[in-house]
mmCIF file of C-alpha atoms and ligand atoms in Angstrom:
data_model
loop_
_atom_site.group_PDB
_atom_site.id
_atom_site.type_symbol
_atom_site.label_atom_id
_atom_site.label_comp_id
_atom_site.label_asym_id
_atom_site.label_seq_id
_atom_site.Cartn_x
_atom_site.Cartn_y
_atom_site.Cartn_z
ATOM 1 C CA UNK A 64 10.942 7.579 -16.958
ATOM 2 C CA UNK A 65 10.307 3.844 -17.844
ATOM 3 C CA UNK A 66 10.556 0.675 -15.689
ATOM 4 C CA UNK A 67 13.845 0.463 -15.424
ATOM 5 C CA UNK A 68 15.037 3.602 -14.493
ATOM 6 C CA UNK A 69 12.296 3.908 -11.655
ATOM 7 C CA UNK A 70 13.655 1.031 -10.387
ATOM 8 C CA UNK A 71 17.404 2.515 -10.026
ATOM 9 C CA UNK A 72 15.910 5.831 -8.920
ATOM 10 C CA UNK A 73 14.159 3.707 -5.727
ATOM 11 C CA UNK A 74 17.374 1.881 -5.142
ATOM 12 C CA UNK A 75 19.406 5.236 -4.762
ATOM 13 C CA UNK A 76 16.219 6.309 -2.363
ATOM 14 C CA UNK A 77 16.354 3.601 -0.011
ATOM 15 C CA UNK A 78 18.390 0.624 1.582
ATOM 16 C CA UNK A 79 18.759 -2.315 0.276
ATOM 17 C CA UNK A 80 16.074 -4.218 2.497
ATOM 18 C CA UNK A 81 13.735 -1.900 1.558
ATOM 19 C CA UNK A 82 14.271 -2.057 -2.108
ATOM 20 C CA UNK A 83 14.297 -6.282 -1.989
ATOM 21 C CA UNK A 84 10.879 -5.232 -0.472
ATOM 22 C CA UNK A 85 9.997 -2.755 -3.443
ATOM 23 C CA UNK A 86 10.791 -4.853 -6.322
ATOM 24 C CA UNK A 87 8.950 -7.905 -4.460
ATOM 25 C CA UNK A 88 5.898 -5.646 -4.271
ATOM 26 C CA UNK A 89 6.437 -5.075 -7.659
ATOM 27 C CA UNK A 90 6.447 -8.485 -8.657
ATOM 28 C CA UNK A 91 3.781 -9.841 -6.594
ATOM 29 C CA UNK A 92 1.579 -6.930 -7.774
ATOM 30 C CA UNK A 93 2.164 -8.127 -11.449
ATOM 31 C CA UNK A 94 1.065 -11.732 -10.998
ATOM 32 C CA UNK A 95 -2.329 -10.243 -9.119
ATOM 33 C CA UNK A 96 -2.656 -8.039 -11.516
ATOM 34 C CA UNK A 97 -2.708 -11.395 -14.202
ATOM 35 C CA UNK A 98 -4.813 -13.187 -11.822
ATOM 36 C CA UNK A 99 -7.352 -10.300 -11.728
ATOM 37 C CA UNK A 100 -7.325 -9.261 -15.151
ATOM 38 C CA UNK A 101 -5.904 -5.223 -14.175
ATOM 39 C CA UNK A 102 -3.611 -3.600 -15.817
ATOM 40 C CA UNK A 103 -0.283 -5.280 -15.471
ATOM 41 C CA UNK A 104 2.213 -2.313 -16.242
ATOM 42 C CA UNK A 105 0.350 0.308 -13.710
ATOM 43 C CA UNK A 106 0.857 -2.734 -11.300
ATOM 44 C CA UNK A 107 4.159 -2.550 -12.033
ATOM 45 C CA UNK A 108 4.831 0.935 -11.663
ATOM 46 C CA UNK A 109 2.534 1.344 -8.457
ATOM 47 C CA UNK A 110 4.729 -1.669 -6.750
ATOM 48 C CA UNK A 111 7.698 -0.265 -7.595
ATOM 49 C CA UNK A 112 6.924 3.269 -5.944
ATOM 50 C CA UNK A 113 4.696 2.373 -3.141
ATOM 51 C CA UNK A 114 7.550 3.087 -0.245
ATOM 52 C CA UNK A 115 9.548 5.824 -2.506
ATOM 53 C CA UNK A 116 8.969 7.935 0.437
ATOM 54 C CA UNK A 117 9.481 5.391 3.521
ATOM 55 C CA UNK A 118 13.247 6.549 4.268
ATOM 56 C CA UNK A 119 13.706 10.299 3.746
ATOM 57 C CA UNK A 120 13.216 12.074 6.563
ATOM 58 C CA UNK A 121 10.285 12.663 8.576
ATOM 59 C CA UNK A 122 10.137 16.868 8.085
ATOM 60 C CA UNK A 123 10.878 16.032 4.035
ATOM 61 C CA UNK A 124 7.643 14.093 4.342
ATOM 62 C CA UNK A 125 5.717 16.253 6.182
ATOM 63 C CA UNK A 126 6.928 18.784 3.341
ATOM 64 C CA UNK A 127 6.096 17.233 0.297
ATOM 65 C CA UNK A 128 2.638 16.807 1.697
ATOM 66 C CA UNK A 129 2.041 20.145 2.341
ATOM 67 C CA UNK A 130 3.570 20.719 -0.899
ATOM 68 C CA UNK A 131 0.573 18.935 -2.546
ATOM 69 C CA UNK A 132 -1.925 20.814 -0.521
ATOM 70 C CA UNK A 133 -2.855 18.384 1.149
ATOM 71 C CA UNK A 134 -3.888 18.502 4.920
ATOM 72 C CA UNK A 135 -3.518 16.374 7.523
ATOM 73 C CA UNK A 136 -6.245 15.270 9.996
ATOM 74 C CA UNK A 137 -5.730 14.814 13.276
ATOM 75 C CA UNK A 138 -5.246 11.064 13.469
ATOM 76 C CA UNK A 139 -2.958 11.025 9.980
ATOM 77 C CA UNK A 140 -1.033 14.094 12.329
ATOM 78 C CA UNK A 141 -0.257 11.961 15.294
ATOM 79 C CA UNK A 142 0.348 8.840 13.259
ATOM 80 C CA UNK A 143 4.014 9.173 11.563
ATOM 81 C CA UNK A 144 3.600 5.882 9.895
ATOM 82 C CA UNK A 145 1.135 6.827 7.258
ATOM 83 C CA UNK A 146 3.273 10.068 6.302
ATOM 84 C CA UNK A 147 5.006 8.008 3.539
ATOM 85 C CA UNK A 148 2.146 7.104 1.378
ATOM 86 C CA UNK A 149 0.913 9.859 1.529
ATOM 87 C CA UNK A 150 3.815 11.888 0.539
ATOM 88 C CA UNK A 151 4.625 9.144 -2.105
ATOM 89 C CA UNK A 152 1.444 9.656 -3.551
ATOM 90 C CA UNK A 153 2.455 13.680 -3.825
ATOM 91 C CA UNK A 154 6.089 12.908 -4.838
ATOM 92 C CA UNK A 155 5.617 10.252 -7.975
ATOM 93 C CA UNK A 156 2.729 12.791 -9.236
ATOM 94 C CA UNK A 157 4.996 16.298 -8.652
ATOM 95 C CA UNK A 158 8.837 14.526 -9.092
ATOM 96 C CA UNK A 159 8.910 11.565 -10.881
ATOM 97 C CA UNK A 160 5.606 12.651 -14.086
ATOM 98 C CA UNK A 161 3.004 10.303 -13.048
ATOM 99 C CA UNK A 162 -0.503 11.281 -14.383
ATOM 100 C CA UNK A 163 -2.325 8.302 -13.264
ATOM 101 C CA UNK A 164 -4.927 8.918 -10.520
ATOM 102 C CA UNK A 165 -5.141 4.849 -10.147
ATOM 103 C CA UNK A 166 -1.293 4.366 -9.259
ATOM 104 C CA UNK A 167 -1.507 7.830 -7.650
ATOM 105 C CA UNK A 168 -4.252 6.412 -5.336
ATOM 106 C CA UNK A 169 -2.842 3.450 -4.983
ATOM 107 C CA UNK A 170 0.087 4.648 -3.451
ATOM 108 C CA UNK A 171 -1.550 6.983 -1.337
ATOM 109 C CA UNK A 172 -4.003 4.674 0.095
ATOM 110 C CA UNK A 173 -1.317 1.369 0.471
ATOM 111 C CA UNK A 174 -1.276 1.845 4.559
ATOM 112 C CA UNK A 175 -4.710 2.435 5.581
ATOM 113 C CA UNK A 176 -6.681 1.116 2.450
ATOM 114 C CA UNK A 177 -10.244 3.299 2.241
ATOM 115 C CA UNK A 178 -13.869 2.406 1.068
ATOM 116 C CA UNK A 179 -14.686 1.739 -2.280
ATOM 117 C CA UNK A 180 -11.421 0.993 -3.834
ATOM 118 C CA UNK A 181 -10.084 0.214 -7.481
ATOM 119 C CA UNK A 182 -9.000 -2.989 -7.915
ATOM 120 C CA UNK A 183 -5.605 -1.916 -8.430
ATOM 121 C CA UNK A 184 -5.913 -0.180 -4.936
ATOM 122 C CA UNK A 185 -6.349 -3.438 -3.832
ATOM 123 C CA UNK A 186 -3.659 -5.111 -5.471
ATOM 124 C CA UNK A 187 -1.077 -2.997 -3.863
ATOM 125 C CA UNK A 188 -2.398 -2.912 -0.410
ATOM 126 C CA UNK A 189 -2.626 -7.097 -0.703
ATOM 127 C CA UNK A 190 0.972 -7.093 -2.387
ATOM 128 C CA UNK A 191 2.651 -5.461 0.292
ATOM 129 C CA UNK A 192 1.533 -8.260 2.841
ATOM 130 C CA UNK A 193 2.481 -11.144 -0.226
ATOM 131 C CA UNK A 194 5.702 -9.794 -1.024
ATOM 132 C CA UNK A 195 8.288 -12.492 -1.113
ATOM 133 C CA UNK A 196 10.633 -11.506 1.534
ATOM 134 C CA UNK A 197 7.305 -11.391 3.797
ATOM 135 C CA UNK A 198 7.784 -13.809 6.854
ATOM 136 C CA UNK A 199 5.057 -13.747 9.380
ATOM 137 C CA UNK A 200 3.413 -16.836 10.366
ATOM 138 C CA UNK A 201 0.575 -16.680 8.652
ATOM 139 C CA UNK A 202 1.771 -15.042 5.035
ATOM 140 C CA UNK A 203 0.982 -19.084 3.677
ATOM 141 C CA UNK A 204 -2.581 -18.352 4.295
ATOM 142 C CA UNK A 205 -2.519 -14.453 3.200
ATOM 143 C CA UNK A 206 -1.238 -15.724 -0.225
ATOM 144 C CA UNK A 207 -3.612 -18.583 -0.465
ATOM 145 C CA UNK A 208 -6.111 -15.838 0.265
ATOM 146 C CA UNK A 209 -4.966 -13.141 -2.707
ATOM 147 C CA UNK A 210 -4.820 -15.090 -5.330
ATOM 148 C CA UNK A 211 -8.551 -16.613 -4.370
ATOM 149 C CA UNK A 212 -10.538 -13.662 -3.209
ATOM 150 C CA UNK A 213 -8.511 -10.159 -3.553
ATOM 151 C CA UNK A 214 -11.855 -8.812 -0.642
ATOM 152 C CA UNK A 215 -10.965 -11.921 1.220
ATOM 153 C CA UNK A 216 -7.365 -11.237 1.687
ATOM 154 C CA UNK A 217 -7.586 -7.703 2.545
ATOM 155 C CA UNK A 218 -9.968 -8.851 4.901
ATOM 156 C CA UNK A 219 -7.519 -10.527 6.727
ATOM 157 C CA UNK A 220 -4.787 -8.078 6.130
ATOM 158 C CA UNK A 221 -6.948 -5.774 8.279
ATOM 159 C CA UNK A 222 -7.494 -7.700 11.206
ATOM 160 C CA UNK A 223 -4.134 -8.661 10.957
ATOM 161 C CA UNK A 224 -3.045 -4.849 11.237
ATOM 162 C CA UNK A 225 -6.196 -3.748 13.021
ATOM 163 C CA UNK A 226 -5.716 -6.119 15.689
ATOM 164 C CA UNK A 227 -1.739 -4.946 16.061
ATOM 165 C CA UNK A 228 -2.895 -1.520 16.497
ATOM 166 C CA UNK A 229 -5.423 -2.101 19.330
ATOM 167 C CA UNK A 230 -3.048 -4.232 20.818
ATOM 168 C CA UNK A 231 -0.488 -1.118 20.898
ATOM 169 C CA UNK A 232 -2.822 1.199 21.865
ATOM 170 C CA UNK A 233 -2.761 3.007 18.599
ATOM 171 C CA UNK A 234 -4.881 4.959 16.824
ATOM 172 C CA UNK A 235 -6.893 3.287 13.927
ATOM 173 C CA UNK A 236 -7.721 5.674 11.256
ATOM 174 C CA UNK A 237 -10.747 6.128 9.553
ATOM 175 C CA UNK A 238 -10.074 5.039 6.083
ATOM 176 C CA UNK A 239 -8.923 1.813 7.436
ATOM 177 C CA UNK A 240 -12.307 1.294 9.643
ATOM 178 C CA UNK A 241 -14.005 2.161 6.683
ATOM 179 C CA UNK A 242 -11.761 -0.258 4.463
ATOM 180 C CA UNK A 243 -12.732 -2.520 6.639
ATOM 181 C CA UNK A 244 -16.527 -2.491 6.673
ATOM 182 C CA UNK A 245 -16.488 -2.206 3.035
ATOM 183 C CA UNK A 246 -15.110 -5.146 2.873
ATOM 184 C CA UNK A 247 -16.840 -6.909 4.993
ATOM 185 C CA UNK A 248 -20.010 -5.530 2.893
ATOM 186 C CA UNK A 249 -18.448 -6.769 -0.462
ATOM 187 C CA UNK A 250 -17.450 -10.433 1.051
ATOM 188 C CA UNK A 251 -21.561 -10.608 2.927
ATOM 189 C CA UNK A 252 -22.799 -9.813 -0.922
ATOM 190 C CA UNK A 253 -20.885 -12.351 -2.394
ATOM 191 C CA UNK A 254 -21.378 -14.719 0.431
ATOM 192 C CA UNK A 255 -18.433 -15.547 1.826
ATOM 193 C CA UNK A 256 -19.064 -14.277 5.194
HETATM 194 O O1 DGI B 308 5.595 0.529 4.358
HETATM 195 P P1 DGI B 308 5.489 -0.918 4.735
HETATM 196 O O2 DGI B 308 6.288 -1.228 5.987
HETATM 197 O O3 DGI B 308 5.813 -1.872 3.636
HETATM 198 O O4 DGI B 308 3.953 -1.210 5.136
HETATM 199 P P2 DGI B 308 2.756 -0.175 5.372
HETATM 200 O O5 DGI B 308 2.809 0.960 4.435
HETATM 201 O O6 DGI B 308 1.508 -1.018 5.377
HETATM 202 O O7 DGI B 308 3.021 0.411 6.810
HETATM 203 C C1 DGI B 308 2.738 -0.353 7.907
HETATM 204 C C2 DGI B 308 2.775 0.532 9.143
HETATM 205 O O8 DGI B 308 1.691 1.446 9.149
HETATM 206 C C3 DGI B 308 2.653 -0.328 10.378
HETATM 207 O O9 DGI B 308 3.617 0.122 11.331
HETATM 208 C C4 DGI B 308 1.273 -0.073 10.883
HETATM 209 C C5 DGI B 308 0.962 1.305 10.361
HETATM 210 N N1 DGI B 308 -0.478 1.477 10.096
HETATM 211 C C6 DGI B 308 -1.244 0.874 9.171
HETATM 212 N N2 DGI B 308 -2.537 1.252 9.248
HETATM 213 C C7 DGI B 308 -2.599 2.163 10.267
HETATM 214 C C8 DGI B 308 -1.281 2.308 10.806
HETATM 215 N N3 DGI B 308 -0.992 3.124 11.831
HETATM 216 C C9 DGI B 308 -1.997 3.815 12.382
HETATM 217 N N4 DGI B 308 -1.720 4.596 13.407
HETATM 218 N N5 DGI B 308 -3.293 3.741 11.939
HETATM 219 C C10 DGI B 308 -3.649 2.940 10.880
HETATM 220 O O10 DGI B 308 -4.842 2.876 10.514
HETATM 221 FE FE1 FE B 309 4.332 1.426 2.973
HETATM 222 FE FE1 FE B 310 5.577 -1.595 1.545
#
């Protein structure tokens, strides 16, 4: 497939909301990816199918991901939310002929983050809080943020979501605690702590 026929695929996959929201990813993933020197077409791609599997249903999900061998933990079982990316991650490698590990990971890691990742991991995590059709009070700053320091951004991306989930009484899981040190790590090397 090329570009433009992953982008009609996600449209017939999802509503219309949530495919504004896709191609925005898309596009803010692209100018980050400029900014940052990554590559610009995986950005592309990655943006594009980051939520390919928010609207099926939730047993599909649960499915594909057993489909891909992969196993659940007990916090990623009790936490419906992160299904999607991680089925996403199963369905653009098995169904839609993506060989890239990168966009592969990207996908699968756009929800929680994890330690240690690529910079076009980060890109798409930071993208999906930039997108344009984003409107929570502080998105001004969040942008300011990405296209200044990607560690600084995600920074606040995860205290933004972090904080939510404590506030819910929700679990946290791992990958983003461990997102979250490692960034904090990364910004105390580079001093801006
Ligand atoms: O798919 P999007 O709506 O564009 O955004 P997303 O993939 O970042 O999903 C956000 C949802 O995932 C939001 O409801 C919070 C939830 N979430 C993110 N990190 C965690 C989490 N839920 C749990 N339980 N634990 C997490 O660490
Ligand atoms: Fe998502
Ligand atoms: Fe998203």
């Amino acid at each position: 497939m090329n570009k433009s026929e992953y982008r009609s695929f996600i449209k017939n996959r999802m509503g219309e909301r949530r495919y504004i929201h896709s191609v925005n990813v898309s596009k803010s993933a692209i100018e980050l990816a400029k900014r940052y020197d990554a590559d610009v077409e995986k950005a592309e791609i990655a943006g594009i199918l980051h939520d390919c599997c928010k609207e099926i249903p939730k047993d599909e999900m649960l499915q594909i991901i057993k489909s891909g061998g992969i196993i659940l933990d007990a916090a990623e079982k009790s936490s419906s939310k992160l299904w999607h990316a991680i089925a996403g991650s199963v369905y653009v490698r098995d169904n839609l002929g993506i060989l890239d590990e990168d966009i592969i990971n990207s996908i699968r890691f756009h929800t929680t983050g994890r330690a240690n990742m690529s910079l076009l991991e980060k890109i798409i995590f930071t993208a999906d809080f930039i997108s344009a059709e984003r409107d929570y009070n502080d998105v001004d700053v969040m942008r300011e943020k990405a296209f200044n320091d990607l560690d600084d951004a995600m920074l606040y991306g995860l205290q933004f979501t972090i904080s939510d989930l404590t506030n819910r009484k929700l679990p946290i899981h791992n990958n983003a605690i461990h997102c979250y040190n490692d960034i904090l790590c990364n910004l105390e090397k580079k001093g801006l702590l």
